[in-house]
Coordinates of C-alpha atoms and ligand atoms in Angstrom, one line a residue:
M1 CA 15.9 -16.0 -11.7
V2 CA 16.4 -13.3 -14.3
E3 CA 16.3 -9.8 -13.0
V4 CA 16.6 -6.6 -15.0
K5 CA 19.1 -4.0 -13.8
V6 CA 18.1 -0.4 -13.6
D7 CA 20.1 2.7 -12.8
T8 CA 19.4 4.0 -9.3
L9 CA 16.8 6.8 -9.5
E10 CA 17.1 9.9 -7.3
L11 CA 13.7 11.0 -5.9
N12 CA 13.1 14.4 -4.4
M13 CA 10.1 16.0 -2.7
Y14 CA 7.8 18.5 -4.5
I15 CA 7.1 21.5 -2.4
D16 CA 5.6 24.8 -3.6
G17 CA 6.2 23.9 -7.2
Q18 CA 9.9 23.0 -6.6
W19 CA 11.8 19.7 -6.6
T20 CA 13.3 19.8 -3.1
K21 CA 15.9 17.8 -1.2
S22 CA 15.4 17.1 2.5
S23 CA 16.3 20.0 4.8
N24 CA 19.1 17.9 6.3
N25 CA 20.1 16.2 3.0
D26 CA 19.2 12.8 4.3
M27 CA 18.3 10.1 1.7
R28 CA 16.7 6.7 2.1
S29 CA 17.4 3.6 0.1
V30 CA 14.4 2.2 -1.9
I31 CA 14.8 -1.6 -2.4
N32 CA 13.6 -4.0 -5.2
P33 CA 11.8 -6.7 -3.1
A34 CA 12.6 -9.3 -5.7
T35 CA 16.4 -8.9 -5.4
G36 CA 17.1 -6.9 -2.3
E37 CA 19.0 -4.4 -4.5
E38 CA 18.7 -0.6 -4.2
I39 CA 16.7 0.9 -7.1
A40 CA 16.3 4.4 -5.9
R41 CA 17.4 6.9 -3.3
A42 CA 14.6 9.1 -1.9
S43 CA 14.9 12.3 0.1
E44 CA 14.0 11.7 3.7
G45 CA 11.8 14.5 4.7
T46 CA 11.9 16.3 8.1
V47 CA 9.4 18.1 10.2
E48 CA 10.7 21.3 8.7
D49 CA 10.0 20.0 5.2
A50 CA 6.5 19.0 6.2
K51 CA 5.9 22.5 7.6
K52 CA 7.1 24.1 4.4
A53 CA 4.7 21.9 2.4
I54 CA 1.8 22.7 4.7
Q55 CA 2.5 26.4 4.4
A56 CA 2.6 26.2 0.6
A57 CA -0.7 24.3 0.5
R58 CA -2.2 26.8 3.0
N59 CA -1.1 29.8 0.9
A60 CA -2.4 28.2 -2.3
F61 CA -5.7 27.4 -0.7
D62 CA -6.2 30.8 0.9
T63 CA -5.4 32.7 -2.3
G64 CA -7.9 30.6 -4.2
V65 CA -5.6 29.7 -7.1
W66 CA -7.2 26.3 -7.3
S67 CA -10.5 26.5 -5.4
E68 CA -11.7 29.5 -7.4
V69 CA -10.9 28.3 -10.9
P70 CA -14.0 27.0 -12.8
A71 CA -14.7 23.4 -12.3
T72 CA -14.2 22.8 -16.0
E73 CA -10.6 24.0 -15.7
R74 CA -10.0 21.5 -12.8
A75 CA -11.7 18.8 -14.9
N76 CA -9.4 19.6 -17.9
F77 CA -6.4 19.2 -15.6
L78 CA -7.6 15.8 -14.4
L79 CA -8.2 14.7 -18.0
K80 CA -4.7 15.8 -19.0
V81 CA -3.2 13.8 -16.1
A82 CA -5.2 10.7 -17.1
D83 CA -3.9 11.0 -20.7
K84 CA -0.3 11.4 -19.5
I85 CA -0.7 8.3 -17.2
D86 CA -1.8 6.4 -20.3
E87 CA 1.1 7.7 -22.3
H88 CA 3.6 6.6 -19.7
A89 CA 1.7 3.4 -18.7
E90 CA 4.4 1.0 -19.7
E91 CA 7.1 2.8 -17.7
L92 CA 4.9 3.3 -14.7
A93 CA 3.9 -0.3 -14.6
R94 CA 7.5 -1.4 -14.7
L95 CA 8.5 1.0 -12.0
E96 CA 5.6 -0.2 -9.8
T97 CA 6.7 -3.8 -10.2
L98 CA 10.3 -2.9 -9.4
D99 CA 9.3 -1.0 -6.3
N100 CA 6.4 -3.0 -4.9
G101 CA 7.2 -6.4 -6.4
K102 CA 3.8 -7.2 -7.8
P103 CA 3.6 -9.1 -11.1
L104 CA 3.6 -6.8 -14.1
R105 CA 0.1 -7.8 -15.1
E106 CA -1.2 -6.5 -11.7
A107 CA 0.8 -3.3 -12.0
E108 CA -0.6 -2.7 -15.5
A109 CA -4.1 -3.1 -14.2
D110 CA -3.3 -0.6 -11.4
I111 CA -2.0 2.0 -13.8
A112 CA -5.1 1.7 -16.1
D113 CA -7.3 2.1 -13.0
A114 CA -5.4 5.2 -11.9
A115 CA -6.0 6.9 -15.3
A116 CA -9.7 5.9 -15.1
C117 CA -10.0 7.4 -11.6
F118 CA -8.8 10.8 -12.8
R119 CA -11.3 10.6 -15.7
Y120 CA -14.1 9.6 -13.3
Y121 CA -13.6 12.6 -11.1
A122 CA -13.1 14.9 -14.1
G123 CA -16.7 14.0 -14.9
I124 CA -18.1 14.3 -11.4
V125 CA -16.7 17.7 -10.7
T126 CA -18.7 19.3 -13.6
K127 CA -22.0 17.9 -12.5
P128 CA -24.7 19.7 -10.5
D129 CA -23.6 19.8 -6.9
G130 CA -26.0 21.9 -4.8
E131 CA -29.6 21.9 -3.6
T132 CA -32.3 24.5 -2.9
Y133 CA -35.1 24.1 -0.4
H134 CA -38.6 25.6 -0.3
V135 CA -38.6 27.0 3.3
A136 CA -40.8 29.6 5.0
D137 CA -41.3 32.7 2.7
P138 CA -39.6 35.1 2.3
M139 CA -36.6 33.0 2.8
Q140 CA -34.9 30.9 0.2
A141 CA -32.5 28.2 1.5
M142 CA -29.7 26.7 -0.6
V143 CA -26.9 24.3 0.1
V144 CA -23.5 24.6 -1.6
R145 CA -20.4 22.4 -1.5
E146 CA -17.0 23.8 -0.9
P147 CA -13.5 22.3 -0.6
V148 CA -12.4 21.3 2.9
G149 CA -9.2 23.3 2.5
V150 CA -5.7 21.8 3.0
C151 CA -5.9 18.0 3.0
G152 CA -3.2 15.8 4.4
L153 CA -3.1 12.6 2.3
I154 CA -1.2 9.6 3.6
V155 CA -1.0 6.3 1.7
P156 CA 0.5 2.8 2.1
W157 CA 2.8 0.7 -0.1
N158 CA 0.6 -2.0 -1.4
F159 CA -0.8 0.0 -4.3
P160 CA 1.7 2.8 -4.4
L161 CA 0.2 4.7 -7.4
L162 CA -3.5 3.6 -7.2
M163 CA -3.9 4.5 -3.4
S164 CA -2.3 7.9 -4.1
V165 CA -4.8 8.5 -7.0
W166 CA -7.8 7.4 -5.0
K167 CA -7.1 10.4 -2.7
L168 CA -5.4 12.9 -5.1
A169 CA -8.0 12.8 -7.8
P170 CA -11.1 13.6 -5.7
A171 CA -9.2 16.0 -3.4
L172 CA -8.0 18.1 -6.4
A173 CA -11.2 17.8 -8.3
A174 CA -13.1 19.3 -5.3
G175 CA -10.7 22.3 -5.2
N176 CA -8.6 21.4 -2.2
T177 CA -4.9 21.9 -1.9
V178 CA -2.9 18.9 -0.6
V179 CA 0.1 17.7 1.3
F180 CA 0.7 14.2 0.2
K181 CA 2.9 11.5 1.8
P182 CA 3.7 8.2 0.1
S183 CA 5.0 5.2 2.0
E184 CA 8.7 5.5 2.5
V185 CA 8.9 2.0 1.1
T186 CA 7.3 2.8 -2.3
P187 CA 7.8 6.4 -3.3
I188 CA 8.7 5.9 -7.0
T189 CA 5.4 6.0 -8.9
P190 CA 3.9 8.7 -6.6
T191 CA 7.0 10.9 -7.6
K192 CA 6.3 10.2 -11.3
L193 CA 2.7 11.3 -10.7
F194 CA 3.9 14.6 -9.3
E195 CA 6.1 15.0 -12.4
I196 CA 2.9 14.6 -14.4
F197 CA 1.1 17.2 -12.3
E198 CA 3.9 19.6 -13.1
E199 CA 3.8 18.9 -16.8
A200 CA 0.0 19.2 -16.8
G201 CA 0.4 22.8 -15.4
L202 CA -0.9 22.6 -11.8
P203 CA -0.3 26.0 -10.1
K204 CA 2.5 25.9 -7.5
G205 CA 1.6 25.0 -4.0
V206 CA -1.6 23.2 -4.9
A207 CA -0.1 19.7 -4.6
N208 CA 2.9 19.1 -2.4
M209 CA 4.7 15.8 -1.7
V210 CA 6.8 15.2 1.3
M211 CA 8.5 11.9 1.8
G212 CA 9.8 10.4 5.0
A213 CA 8.9 8.4 8.1
G214 CA 5.3 8.2 9.1
N215 CA 6.1 8.9 12.8
I216 CA 7.9 12.1 11.8
V217 CA 6.5 13.6 8.7
G218 CA 3.1 11.9 9.1
D219 CA 2.7 13.2 12.7
A220 CA 3.7 16.7 11.6
I221 CA 0.9 16.7 9.0
T222 CA -1.6 15.3 11.4
E223 CA -0.8 17.7 14.2
S224 CA -0.7 20.9 12.1
P225 CA -3.5 23.5 12.8
D226 CA -3.1 24.5 9.1
V227 CA -4.3 21.2 7.8
D228 CA -8.0 20.8 7.7
M229 CA -8.4 17.1 7.0
I230 CA -6.5 13.9 7.0
S231 CA -7.3 11.2 4.5
F232 CA -5.4 8.1 5.5
T233 CA -5.0 4.5 4.1
G234 CA -3.0 2.1 6.1
G235 CA -3.0 -0.1 9.2
T236 CA -5.7 0.1 11.9
K237 CA -3.1 0.8 14.6
T238 CA -1.8 3.8 12.7
G239 CA -5.3 4.9 11.9
K240 CA -6.2 5.0 15.6
H241 CA -3.0 7.0 16.3
I242 CA -4.0 9.5 13.6
M243 CA -7.5 9.8 14.8
K244 CA -6.4 10.6 18.3
K245 CA -3.8 13.2 17.1
A246 CA -6.3 14.8 14.7
A247 CA -8.8 15.3 17.6
D248 CA -6.6 18.1 19.1
T249 CA -7.3 20.4 16.1
M250 CA -10.7 18.8 15.4
K251 CA -9.7 17.8 11.9
K252 CA -12.0 15.8 9.6
V253 CA -10.6 12.3 9.2
S254 CA -11.3 9.6 6.6
L255 CA -9.6 6.3 7.4
E256 CA -9.3 3.3 5.1
L257 CA -7.8 0.6 7.3
G258 CA -7.1 -3.1 7.6
G259 CA -9.2 -6.2 7.2
K260 CA -9.6 -9.9 7.8
S261 CA -12.2 -10.6 5.3
P262 CA -14.4 -13.7 5.1
N263 CA -15.0 -15.6 1.9
I264 CA -18.0 -17.9 2.5
I265 CA -18.4 -20.9 0.3
F266 CA -21.7 -22.9 0.4
A267 CA -21.9 -26.5 -0.8
D268 CA -24.3 -25.4 -3.6
A269 CA -21.7 -23.1 -5.2
D270 CA -20.0 -23.9 -8.5
F271 CA -17.1 -25.8 -6.9
E272 CA -14.2 -25.0 -9.3
V273 CA -15.3 -21.3 -9.6
A274 CA -15.3 -21.0 -5.8
V275 CA -11.8 -22.6 -5.5
D276 CA -10.5 -20.3 -8.2
F277 CA -11.8 -17.1 -6.6
A278 CA -10.7 -18.3 -3.2
L279 CA -7.1 -18.5 -4.5
F280 CA -7.5 -15.1 -6.3
G281 CA -9.0 -13.6 -3.1
I282 CA -6.0 -14.4 -0.9
Y283 CA -2.9 -14.8 -3.2
C284 CA -3.5 -11.8 -5.6
G285 CA -1.0 -9.2 -4.5
A286 CA 0.7 -11.9 -2.4
G287 CA -2.1 -11.3 0.1
Q288 CA -0.9 -7.7 0.6
V289 CA -4.4 -6.3 -0.2
C290 CA -6.6 -4.8 2.5
S291 CA -9.7 -6.6 1.2
A292 CA -7.9 -10.0 0.8
G293 CA -10.2 -13.0 1.4
S294 CA -7.9 -14.3 4.2
R295 CA -10.6 -16.3 6.0
I296 CA -12.2 -18.9 3.8
L297 CA -15.3 -20.4 5.4
V298 CA -16.5 -23.6 3.7
E299 CA -19.6 -25.6 4.3
E300 CA -18.9 -28.9 6.1
S301 CA -20.2 -31.3 3.3
I302 CA -17.6 -30.0 0.8
Y303 CA -14.9 -29.0 3.3
E304 CA -12.4 -31.9 2.7
R305 CA -12.8 -31.8 -1.1
F306 CA -12.3 -28.0 -1.0
V307 CA -9.2 -28.1 1.2
N308 CA -7.6 -30.7 -1.0
R309 CA -8.3 -28.9 -4.3
F310 CA -7.3 -25.5 -2.9
A311 CA -3.9 -26.9 -1.7
E312 CA -3.3 -28.7 -5.0
R313 CA -3.9 -25.5 -6.9
A314 CA -2.0 -23.2 -4.4
K315 CA 1.1 -25.4 -4.8
Q316 CA 1.0 -24.7 -8.6
I317 CA 1.1 -20.9 -8.3
K318 CA 4.3 -19.6 -10.0
V319 CA 6.1 -17.4 -7.5
G320 CA 8.8 -15.1 -8.8
S321 CA 10.0 -11.7 -9.8
G322 CA 7.2 -9.5 -10.9
L323 CA 9.1 -8.7 -14.1
A324 CA 9.7 -12.4 -15.1
E325 CA 7.5 -13.9 -17.7
G326 CA 4.8 -16.2 -16.3
T327 CA 5.1 -15.0 -12.7
E328 CA 1.7 -15.3 -10.9
M329 CA 2.7 -14.1 -7.4
G330 CA 5.5 -11.7 -6.5
P331 CA 7.6 -11.2 -3.3
L332 CA 6.5 -9.4 -0.2
V333 CA 7.3 -5.7 -0.2
S334 CA 10.2 -5.6 2.3
Q335 CA 12.5 -7.5 4.6
Q336 CA 10.6 -6.1 7.6
H337 CA 7.2 -7.3 6.2
L338 CA 8.7 -10.7 5.3
E339 CA 9.7 -11.1 8.9
K340 CA 6.2 -10.1 10.1
V341 CA 4.5 -12.7 7.8
L342 CA 6.9 -15.5 8.6
N343 CA 6.4 -14.8 12.3
Y344 CA 2.6 -15.2 11.8
I345 CA 3.2 -18.5 10.1
E346 CA 5.1 -19.6 13.2
I347 CA 2.4 -18.3 15.5
G348 CA -0.2 -20.4 13.5
K349 CA 1.9 -23.5 14.0
E350 CA 2.4 -22.8 17.7
E351 CA -1.3 -22.3 18.1
G352 CA -1.9 -25.8 16.8
A353 CA -3.1 -25.0 13.3
R354 CA -2.0 -27.3 10.4
V355 CA -0.3 -26.1 7.3
I356 CA -1.8 -27.7 4.1
C357 CA 0.3 -25.8 1.6
G358 CA 3.3 -23.5 1.7
G359 CA 4.5 -22.3 5.1
N360 CA 8.0 -21.3 4.1
R361 CA 10.2 -18.6 2.7
I362 CA 11.5 -19.5 -0.8
T363 CA 15.3 -19.3 -1.0
E364 CA 16.5 -21.7 -3.7
N365 CA 17.5 -20.8 -7.3
G366 CA 18.4 -17.2 -6.6
Y367 CA 15.3 -16.4 -4.6
D368 CA 17.3 -15.9 -1.4
K369 CA 17.9 -12.1 -1.9
G370 CA 14.2 -11.4 -2.4
Y371 CA 11.3 -11.6 0.0
F372 CA 9.4 -14.6 -1.3
V373 CA 6.9 -16.7 0.7
E374 CA 5.0 -19.7 -0.5
P375 CA 1.3 -19.5 -0.9
T376 CA 0.2 -20.8 2.5
A377 CA -3.0 -22.1 4.1
F378 CA -3.9 -23.3 7.5
V379 CA -6.7 -25.7 8.6
D380 CA -7.6 -27.0 12.0
V381 CA -8.1 -23.4 13.2
D382 CA -10.5 -22.0 15.7
Q383 CA -12.0 -18.6 15.8
N384 CA -9.9 -17.1 18.6
M385 CA -6.5 -18.0 17.2
R386 CA -4.4 -15.0 16.4
I387 CA -4.0 -16.2 12.7
V388 CA -7.8 -16.0 12.5
Q389 CA -8.3 -12.7 14.3
E390 CA -5.3 -10.6 13.1
E391 CA -4.4 -9.2 9.7
I392 CA -1.3 -11.0 8.4
F393 CA -1.2 -9.0 5.1
G394 CA 0.6 -11.8 3.3
P395 CA -0.2 -15.0 1.3
V396 CA -1.6 -16.8 4.2
A397 CA -5.2 -18.1 4.4
V398 CA -7.1 -19.9 7.1
I399 CA -9.8 -22.3 6.0
Q400 CA -12.6 -22.9 8.4
K401 CA -15.6 -25.2 8.4
F402 CA -19.2 -24.2 9.1
R403 CA -22.4 -26.3 9.4
T404 CA -25.3 -23.8 9.1
E405 CA -26.0 -20.4 7.5
E406 CA -26.2 -18.9 11.0
E407 CA -22.8 -20.3 12.0
A408 CA -21.2 -18.9 8.7
I409 CA -22.5 -15.4 9.5
Q410 CA -21.3 -15.6 13.1
L411 CA -17.8 -16.7 12.1
A412 CA -17.7 -14.2 9.3
N413 CA -18.6 -11.3 11.6
G414 CA -16.4 -12.6 14.4
T415 CA -13.4 -10.3 14.2
K416 CA -12.8 -6.6 14.9
Y417 CA -12.6 -5.9 11.2
G418 CA -15.4 -5.2 8.7
L419 CA -13.8 -4.3 5.4
A420 CA -14.9 -6.9 2.7
G421 CA -16.6 -10.2 2.3
A422 CA -18.0 -12.6 -0.3
V423 CA -20.5 -15.4 -0.6
F424 CA -20.4 -18.2 -3.2
S425 CA -23.7 -20.0 -3.7
N426 CA -26.1 -20.8 -6.6
D427 CA -29.0 -20.0 -4.3
G428 CA -29.4 -16.3 -5.0
T429 CA -31.8 -15.7 -2.2
K430 CA -29.5 -17.3 0.4
A431 CA -26.5 -15.5 -1.0
L432 CA -28.2 -12.1 -0.7
R433 CA -29.6 -12.9 2.7
V434 CA -26.1 -13.7 4.0
I435 CA -24.4 -10.7 2.3
K436 CA -26.9 -8.4 4.0
K437 CA -25.9 -9.9 7.4
L438 CA -22.2 -9.2 6.9
R439 CA -20.9 -6.2 8.8
S440 CA -18.6 -5.2 5.9
G441 CA -18.5 -2.3 3.5
I442 CA -17.4 -4.1 0.3
T443 CA -19.0 -7.4 -0.7
W444 CA -19.3 -9.8 -3.6
I445 CA -21.6 -12.6 -4.6
N446 CA -19.9 -15.3 -6.7
S447 CA -16.9 -13.1 -7.2
Y448 CA -13.9 -11.6 -5.3
H449 CA -11.9 -8.4 -5.6
P450 CA -13.3 -6.4 -8.6
T451 CA -14.0 -2.8 -7.6
Y452 CA -15.0 0.2 -9.6
N453 CA -14.4 4.0 -9.4
E454 CA -18.2 4.5 -9.3
A455 CA -18.7 2.5 -6.1
P456 CA -17.8 3.6 -2.5
W457 CA -14.8 1.7 -0.9
G458 CA -14.4 1.5 2.9
G459 CA -15.1 -0.5 6.0
Y460 CA -17.3 -1.0 9.0
K461 CA -16.0 -1.5 12.6
E462 CA -12.2 -1.2 12.9
S463 CA -11.7 -1.2 9.2
G464 CA -12.2 2.5 9.0
I465 CA -14.4 5.6 8.8
G466 CA -15.6 7.2 5.6
R467 CA -15.4 6.0 2.0
S468 CA -13.1 6.4 -1.0
L469 CA -14.3 6.5 -4.6
G470 CA -17.7 7.2 -6.1
T471 CA -19.7 10.3 -5.2
Y472 CA -19.2 9.2 -1.5
G473 CA -15.5 9.6 -1.9
F474 CA -15.9 13.0 -3.4
D475 CA -18.2 14.1 -0.5
E476 CA -15.3 13.3 2.0
F477 CA -13.3 16.2 0.4
Q478 CA -16.1 18.7 0.6
E479 CA -17.7 20.9 3.3
I480 CA -21.4 21.5 3.1
K481 CA -22.7 25.0 3.7
Q482 CA -26.3 26.3 4.0
I483 CA -27.0 29.7 2.7
N484 CA -30.3 31.4 3.7
I485 CA -31.4 34.3 1.6
N486 CA -34.0 36.8 2.7
L487 CA -36.1 37.9 -0.3
Q488 CA -37.9 40.6 1.5
V489 CA -35.4 42.9 3.2
E490 CA -37.1 44.5 6.2
P491 CA -36.5 44.6 10.0
V492 CA -37.2 41.4 11.9
Q493 CA -38.8 43.5 14.8
W494 CA -38.1 40.8 17.4
F495 CA -37.3 43.5 19.9
E496 CA -39.4 46.7 20.5
K497 CA -37.8 49.9 19.2
Ligands
LIG501 P1 1.0 1.7 7.9 O1 -0.2 2.1 8.7 O2 2.2 1.3 8.6 O3 1.5 2.9 6.9 C1 0.6 3.6 6.0 C2 1.1 5.0 5.8 O4 1.0 5.7 7.1 C3 2.5 5.1 5.4 O5 2.7 6.2 4.5 C4 3.3 5.3 6.7 O6 4.5 6.0 6.5 C5 2.3 6.3 7.4 N1 2.4 6.4 8.8 C6 3.0 5.5 9.7 N2 3.0 6.0 10.9 C7 2.3 7.2 10.8 C8 2.0 8.2 11.8 N3 2.3 8.2 13.1 N4 1.3 9.3 11.3 C9 1.0 9.4 10.1 N5 1.3 8.5 9.1 C10 2.0 7.4 9.5 O7 0.5 0.6 6.9 P2 1.3 -0.1 5.8 O8 2.1 0.8 4.9 O9 2.0 -1.2 6.4 O10 0.1 -0.7 4.8 C11 -0.5 -1.8 5.1 C12 -1.9 -1.5 5.8 O11 -2.7 -0.7 5.0 C13 -2.7 -2.8 6.0 O12 -3.2 -2.8 7.3 C14 -3.8 -2.7 5.0 O13 -4.9 -3.4 5.3 C15 -4.0 -1.2 5.0 N6 -4.7 -0.8 3.7 C16 -6.0 -0.5 3.7 C17 -6.7 -0.2 2.6 C18 -8.1 0.1 2.6 O14 -8.6 0.6 1.6 N7 -8.8 -0.1 3.6 C19 -6.0 -0.2 1.3 C20 -4.6 -0.6 1.3 C21 -4.0 -0.9 2.5 P3 5.9 5.2 6.3 O15 5.6 3.9 5.7 O16 6.6 6.1 5.4 O17 6.4 5.1 7.7

C-alpha cells in the first residue's frame, strides 16, 4: 500500500483571538488511521483553558462586537469564509483524508458542502426574520429573533470539517459567540477552519476553539453558567449525559445523535438500483455515518437473490488508504473504534447470525498498521439481537426478511433510534405510505444519503432533539422575543387612585 508521508503538524487552540497552548503544555498525538502513524500533535486542553474560552466568548457576546453588527456584515464574513474554503479545498480534502481516513472523493465532497453551508447561511441571515400581529388596539405586537448568546458546539470525528460547519455557520450567522470543541481524534481541518476565520477578520473572542477530552473540556463547557446553549453531535450515550448536565443551568440543548436506520426494499423495486444504494447506504464512510442504512429489510420473494447479489458486490469493494487511487472504502477512524467494530462482529457470530461477506480485519499487504475492516453483512438475524438493535458505526449491515408492508414498518421502527430511513419501490403510493409511517427525521424514496443545506437534519426518539441545517437549524441558534408596544400612552387605571 502506498502512503504519502507528511510532516507532523502542530495544532493549537484558538482562544480570544490568540493561538494558545494547553495550560499544562500537554499534547496529544493525532494518528493517520490508514498507517497508524502520527500526523499531528494537538494541544490537549484543560478545564482552565475551557474557562478562558468561555470567558472570551461571554465578553465578546456581552459587548455586542458580533451580535450588534449589521446582518449584511456577518453575511459578508460567511461568504469570505466560503471563498477561502474553496481556495484551500485541495489541501483541506487531503488533510481530512489523512486524519479521518475517508477516501479522497468523499473528503472533497465534504469540503464543497462546507463552503456551500456558509453561503447558504450568508443568504438566510439577510432575509426578513420577524413578525407583527394585529392585537387589541392600541397595542401593536411584534416578534423579533435574537442570538441565544454563548453557544457550546461539540462535534464528532466522522465528518470533522462538515459537522463543525453545520454548527458554526448558523451559530455565527445568527450573531452568537461560540466555544467550539472538535473530537480529539480529528482536530486538523477544524483548526484550519479557525485559521480561515482569523484571515477573514472575525473579531477576537467571537469564535473560540478548545481541544481536549470530552469528559474534561466537554463537561466544563456543558456545566458552565456562562454558556447559554449546547449544540452537540455524537453518540446517544454522550447526548444523554450532556442533557442531564445541561439541566442544572437550564441550557437550551440541540442533540444530533446516533442511528440504526432501516433501508426497506420491496420486490417491485428496480433490483440493481436497490442493491447499489444498499451498498452505498452502509459502506460509504466505512459505515461511520450516523444515518447509515445499517438494517436492510428485503421483501421475502427477492430475499435470496438480493443477499447473493449484495454479497457478490460487497466483496468487490476496494478497501484501502483514502489517498490511494481507486480506493472505495477507507479504514476505521482509530484503533479504539476498530476494536469496537470487531467486537460487534464477534457478538453477531455469538448471537447466531451468519456472515455472508467480510467479517474480518484486513492485515495483509501492508494493511496491518491501519484500521481496515472488510465490508461485512449478516443474515439469519432476529430483531432482538444486539447487532440489530445497537449502533455499530462501522461497515457492518444486517439483512432481514419481511413478508408484508405492516411487518416491514414494524421491523423498521423496532429500535430505540429514529434518525433516517429509506424505501425502494416502484409503487409510488406504497413508498410514500411506508415513509410516512417511519418514525425517522430523514428519509428517502428510491435513494439513500443525499442531503441538502436547505433541509432540516435530525432524529426522532433517541436519535436526538432539534434540527441542523435549513431554517430549522437557524432557529436553534435564536431566541424569540415578543415586544408589545402601546400606541396610546395613558394610565391603565386598573386600580383606583
Ligand atoms: P462521542 O459521543 O463519543 O463524541 C462526540 C463528541 O463529544 C466528541 O467531541 C467528544 O470528545 C465529545 N464528548 C465526549 N464525552 C463528552 C462529555 N462528557 N461532554 C461533552 N462532550 C463529550 O461520539 P463519537 O465521536 O464516537 O461519534 C460517533 C457518534 O456520533 C455516533 O453515535 C454517530 O451516530 C453520532 N453522529 C450523529 C450525527 C447526527 O447528525 N445525528 C452525525 C455524526 C455522528 P472527544 O472525542 O474529544 O472525547
